PDB file of C-alpha atoms in Angstrom:
ATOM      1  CA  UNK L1424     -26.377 -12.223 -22.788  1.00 62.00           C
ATOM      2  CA  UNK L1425     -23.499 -14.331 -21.732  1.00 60.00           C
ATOM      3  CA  UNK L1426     -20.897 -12.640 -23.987  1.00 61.00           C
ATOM      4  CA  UNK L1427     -21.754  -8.971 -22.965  1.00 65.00           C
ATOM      5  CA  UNK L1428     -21.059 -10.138 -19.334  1.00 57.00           C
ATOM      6  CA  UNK L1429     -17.804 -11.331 -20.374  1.00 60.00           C
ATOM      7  CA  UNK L1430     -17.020  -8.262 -22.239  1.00 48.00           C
ATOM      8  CA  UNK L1431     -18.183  -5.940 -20.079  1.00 58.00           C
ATOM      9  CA  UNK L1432     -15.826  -8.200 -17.260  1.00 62.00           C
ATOM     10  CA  UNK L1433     -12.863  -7.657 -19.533  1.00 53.00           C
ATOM     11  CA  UNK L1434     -13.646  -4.087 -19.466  1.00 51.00           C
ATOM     12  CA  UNK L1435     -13.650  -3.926 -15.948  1.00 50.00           C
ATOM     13  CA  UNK L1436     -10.148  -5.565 -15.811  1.00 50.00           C
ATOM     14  CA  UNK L1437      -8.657  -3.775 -18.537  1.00 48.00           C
ATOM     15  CA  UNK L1438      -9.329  -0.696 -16.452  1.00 50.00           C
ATOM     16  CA  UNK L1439      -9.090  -2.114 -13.379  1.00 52.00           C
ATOM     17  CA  UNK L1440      -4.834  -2.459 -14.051  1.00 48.00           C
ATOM     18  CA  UNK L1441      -4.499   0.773 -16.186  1.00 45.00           C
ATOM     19  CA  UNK L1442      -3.610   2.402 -13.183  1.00 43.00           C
ATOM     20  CA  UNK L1443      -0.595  -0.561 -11.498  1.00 42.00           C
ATOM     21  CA  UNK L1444       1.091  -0.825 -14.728  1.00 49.00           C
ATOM     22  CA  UNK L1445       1.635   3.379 -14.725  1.00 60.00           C
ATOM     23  CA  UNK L1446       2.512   4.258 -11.450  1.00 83.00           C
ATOM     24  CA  UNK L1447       2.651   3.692  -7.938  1.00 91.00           C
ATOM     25  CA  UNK L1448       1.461   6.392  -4.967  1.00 92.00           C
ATOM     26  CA  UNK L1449       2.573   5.835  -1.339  1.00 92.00           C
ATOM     27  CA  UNK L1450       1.474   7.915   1.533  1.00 91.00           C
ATOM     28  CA  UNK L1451       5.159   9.239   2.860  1.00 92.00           C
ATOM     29  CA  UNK L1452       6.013  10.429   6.184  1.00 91.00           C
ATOM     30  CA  UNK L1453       8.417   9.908   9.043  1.00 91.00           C
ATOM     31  CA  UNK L1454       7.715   9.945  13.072  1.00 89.00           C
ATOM     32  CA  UNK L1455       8.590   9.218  16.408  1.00 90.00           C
ATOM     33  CA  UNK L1456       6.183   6.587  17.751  1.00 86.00           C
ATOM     34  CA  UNK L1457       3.750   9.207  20.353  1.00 83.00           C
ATOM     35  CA  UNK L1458       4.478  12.544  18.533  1.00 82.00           C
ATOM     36  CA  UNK L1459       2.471  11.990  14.822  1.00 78.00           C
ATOM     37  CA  UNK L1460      -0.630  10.312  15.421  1.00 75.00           C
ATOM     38  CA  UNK L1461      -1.450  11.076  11.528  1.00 78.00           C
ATOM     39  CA  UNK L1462       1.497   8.949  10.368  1.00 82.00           C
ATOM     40  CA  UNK L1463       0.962   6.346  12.603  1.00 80.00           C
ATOM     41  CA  UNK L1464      -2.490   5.614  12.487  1.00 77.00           C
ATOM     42  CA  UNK L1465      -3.552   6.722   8.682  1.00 70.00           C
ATOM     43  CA  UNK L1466      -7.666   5.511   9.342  1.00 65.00           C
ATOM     44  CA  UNK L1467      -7.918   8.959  11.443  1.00 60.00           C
ATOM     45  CA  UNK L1468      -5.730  11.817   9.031  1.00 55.00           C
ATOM     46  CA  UNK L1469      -7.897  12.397   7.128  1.00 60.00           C
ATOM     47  CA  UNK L1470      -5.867  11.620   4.100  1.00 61.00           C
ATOM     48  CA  UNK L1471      -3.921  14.735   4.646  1.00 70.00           C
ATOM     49  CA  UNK L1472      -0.521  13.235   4.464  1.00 78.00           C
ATOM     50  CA  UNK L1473       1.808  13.674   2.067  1.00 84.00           C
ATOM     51  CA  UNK L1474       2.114  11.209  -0.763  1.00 86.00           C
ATOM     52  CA  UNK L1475       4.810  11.076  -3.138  1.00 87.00           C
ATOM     53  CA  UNK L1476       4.767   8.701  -6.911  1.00 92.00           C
ATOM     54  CA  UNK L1477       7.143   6.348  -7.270  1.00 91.00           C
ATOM     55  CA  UNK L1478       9.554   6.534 -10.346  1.00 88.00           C
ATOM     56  CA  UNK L1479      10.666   3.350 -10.506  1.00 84.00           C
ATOM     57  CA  UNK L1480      10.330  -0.269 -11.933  1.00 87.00           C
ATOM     58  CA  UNK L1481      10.112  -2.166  -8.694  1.00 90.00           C
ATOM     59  CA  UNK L1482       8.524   0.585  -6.641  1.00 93.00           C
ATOM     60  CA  UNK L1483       6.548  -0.622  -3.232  1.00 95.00           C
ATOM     61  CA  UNK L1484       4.886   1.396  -0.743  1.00 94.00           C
ATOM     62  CA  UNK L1485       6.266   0.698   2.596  1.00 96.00           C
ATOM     63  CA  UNK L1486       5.835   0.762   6.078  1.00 94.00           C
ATOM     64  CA  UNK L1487       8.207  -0.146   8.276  1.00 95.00           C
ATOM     65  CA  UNK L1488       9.369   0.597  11.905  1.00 95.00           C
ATOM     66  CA  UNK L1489      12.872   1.448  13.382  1.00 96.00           C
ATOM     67  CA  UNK L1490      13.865   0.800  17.078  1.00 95.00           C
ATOM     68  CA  UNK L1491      16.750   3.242  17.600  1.00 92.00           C
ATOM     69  CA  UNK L1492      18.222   3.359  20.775  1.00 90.00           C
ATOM     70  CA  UNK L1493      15.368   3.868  23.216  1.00 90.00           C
ATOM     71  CA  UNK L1494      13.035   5.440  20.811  1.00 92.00           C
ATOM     72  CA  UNK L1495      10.400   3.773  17.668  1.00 94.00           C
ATOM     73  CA  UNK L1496      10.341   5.524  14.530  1.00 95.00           C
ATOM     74  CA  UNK L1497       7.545   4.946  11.814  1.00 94.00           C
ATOM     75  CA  UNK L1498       8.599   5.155   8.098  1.00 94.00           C
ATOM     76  CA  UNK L1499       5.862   5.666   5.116  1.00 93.00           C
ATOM     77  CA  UNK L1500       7.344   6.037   1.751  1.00 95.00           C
ATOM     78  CA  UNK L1501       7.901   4.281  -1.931  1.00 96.00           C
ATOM     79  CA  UNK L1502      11.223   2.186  -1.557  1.00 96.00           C
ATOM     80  CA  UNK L1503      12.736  -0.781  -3.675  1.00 95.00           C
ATOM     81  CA  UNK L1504      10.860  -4.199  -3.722  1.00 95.00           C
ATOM     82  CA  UNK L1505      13.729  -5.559  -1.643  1.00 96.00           C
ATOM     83  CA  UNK L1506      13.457  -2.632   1.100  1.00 96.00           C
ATOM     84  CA  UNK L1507      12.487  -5.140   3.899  1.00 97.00           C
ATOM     85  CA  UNK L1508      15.796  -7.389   3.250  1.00 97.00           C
ATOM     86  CA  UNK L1509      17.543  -4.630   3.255  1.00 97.00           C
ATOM     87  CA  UNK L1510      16.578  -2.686   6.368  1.00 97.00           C
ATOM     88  CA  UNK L1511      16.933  -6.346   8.513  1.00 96.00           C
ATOM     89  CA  UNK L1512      20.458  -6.565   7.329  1.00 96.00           C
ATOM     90  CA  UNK L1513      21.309  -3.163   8.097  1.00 95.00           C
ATOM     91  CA  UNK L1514      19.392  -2.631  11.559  1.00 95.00           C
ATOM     92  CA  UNK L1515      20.346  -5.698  13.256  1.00 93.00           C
ATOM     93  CA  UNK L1516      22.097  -4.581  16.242  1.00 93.00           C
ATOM     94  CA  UNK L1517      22.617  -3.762  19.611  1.00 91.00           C
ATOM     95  CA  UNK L1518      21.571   0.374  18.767  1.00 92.00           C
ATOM     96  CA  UNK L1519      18.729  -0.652  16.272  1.00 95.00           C
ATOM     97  CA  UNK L1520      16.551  -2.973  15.198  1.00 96.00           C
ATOM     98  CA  UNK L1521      13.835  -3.663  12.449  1.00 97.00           C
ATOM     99  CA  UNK L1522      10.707  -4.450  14.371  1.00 95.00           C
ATOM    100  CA  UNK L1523       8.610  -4.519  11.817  1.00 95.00           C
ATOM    101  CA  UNK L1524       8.108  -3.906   7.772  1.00 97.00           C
ATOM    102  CA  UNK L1525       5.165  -4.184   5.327  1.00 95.00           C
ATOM    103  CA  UNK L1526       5.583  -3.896   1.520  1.00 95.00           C
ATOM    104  CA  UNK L1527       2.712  -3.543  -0.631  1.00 94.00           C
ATOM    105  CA  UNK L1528       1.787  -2.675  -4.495  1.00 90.00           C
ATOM    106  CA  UNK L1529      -1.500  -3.612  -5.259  1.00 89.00           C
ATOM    107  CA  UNK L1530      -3.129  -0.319  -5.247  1.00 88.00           C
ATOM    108  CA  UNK L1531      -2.332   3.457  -4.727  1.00 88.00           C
ATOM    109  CA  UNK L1532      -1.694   4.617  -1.139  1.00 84.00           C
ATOM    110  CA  UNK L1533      -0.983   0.702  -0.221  1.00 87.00           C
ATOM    111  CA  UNK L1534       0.742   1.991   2.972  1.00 78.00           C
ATOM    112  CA  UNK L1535      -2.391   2.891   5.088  1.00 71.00           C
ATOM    113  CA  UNK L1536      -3.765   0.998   8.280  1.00 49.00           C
ATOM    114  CA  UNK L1537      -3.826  -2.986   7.702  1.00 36.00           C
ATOM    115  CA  UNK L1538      -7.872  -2.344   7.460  1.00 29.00           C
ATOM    116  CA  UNK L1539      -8.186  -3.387   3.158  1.00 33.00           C
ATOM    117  CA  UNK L1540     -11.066  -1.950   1.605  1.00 33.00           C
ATOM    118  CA  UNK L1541     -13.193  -4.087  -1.360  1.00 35.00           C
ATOM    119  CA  UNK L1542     -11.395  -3.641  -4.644  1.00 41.00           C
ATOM    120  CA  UNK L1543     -13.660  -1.690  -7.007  1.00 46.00           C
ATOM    121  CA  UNK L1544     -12.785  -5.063  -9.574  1.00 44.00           C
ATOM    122  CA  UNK L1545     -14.216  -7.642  -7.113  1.00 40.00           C
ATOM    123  CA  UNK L1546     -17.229  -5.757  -6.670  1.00 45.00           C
ATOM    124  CA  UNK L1547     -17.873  -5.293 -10.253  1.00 46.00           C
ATOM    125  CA  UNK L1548     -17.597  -8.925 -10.820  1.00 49.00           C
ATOM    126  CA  UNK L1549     -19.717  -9.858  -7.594  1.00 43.00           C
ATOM    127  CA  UNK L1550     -22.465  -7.706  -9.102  1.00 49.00           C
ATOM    128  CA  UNK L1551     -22.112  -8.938 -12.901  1.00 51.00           C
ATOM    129  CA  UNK L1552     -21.928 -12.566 -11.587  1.00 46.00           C
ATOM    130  CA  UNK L1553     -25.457 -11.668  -9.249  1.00 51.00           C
ATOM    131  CA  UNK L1554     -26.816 -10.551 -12.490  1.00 61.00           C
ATOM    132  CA  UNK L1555     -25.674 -13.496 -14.627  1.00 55.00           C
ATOM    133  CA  UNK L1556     -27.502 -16.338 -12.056  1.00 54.00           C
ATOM    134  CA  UNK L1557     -30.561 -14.139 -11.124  1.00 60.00           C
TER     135      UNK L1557
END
């Protein structure tokens, strides 16, 4: 009984990663801070936002947010691990600033509302463990 648990857990995690080690998806979109609520606050779009895959080894989805002058500008898109270090470098002045960025590549469509939903592995496992020790 023990070993078909730990098969069918293996299972589970071989699937599980099929999907990070192929591609990436990010939700992409650009806004001014007050004119897109659907890019800035993903929970209520209805997933109707454009998403584009990323091509790339070292593909992130991002989310970051401009200051430019007197105005706040919300980026969603795939970008280079080392987008964050980049964007602080290169809006670091008196007209702009990096307020704030968030890199993620766990799962597809990363780049949503900080709200993380259960990962489909860790429930598996919670319910192959509950049937294990019942």
């Amino acid at each position: 009984m023990a070993l078909r648990v730990i098969c069918a857990i293996l299972v589970v995690v071989a699937f599980n990663n099929l999907d990070s080690v192929n591609t990436l998806d990010c939700y992409s979109c650009t806004a001014s801070l007050g004119s897109n609520f659907r890019c800035e606050n993903l929970s209520y779009s209805g997933g109707t936002l454009p998403y584009y895959t990323c091509m790339y080894g070292d593909a992130v989805c991002a989310k970051y947010v401009i200051e430019y002058g007197d105005s706040l500008m919300i980026h969603r898109s795939c970008q280079h691990r080392d987008i964050c270090a980049v964007l602080a470098a290169k809006y670091n002045n008196y007209y702009s600033k990096l307020l704030d960025c968030q890199t993620c590549s766990d799962h597809n469509y990363c780049n949503h509302s900080a709200v993380r939903k259960l990962a489909p592995f860790l429930a598996l496992t919670l319910f192959f463990l509950g049937r294990v020790f019942s």
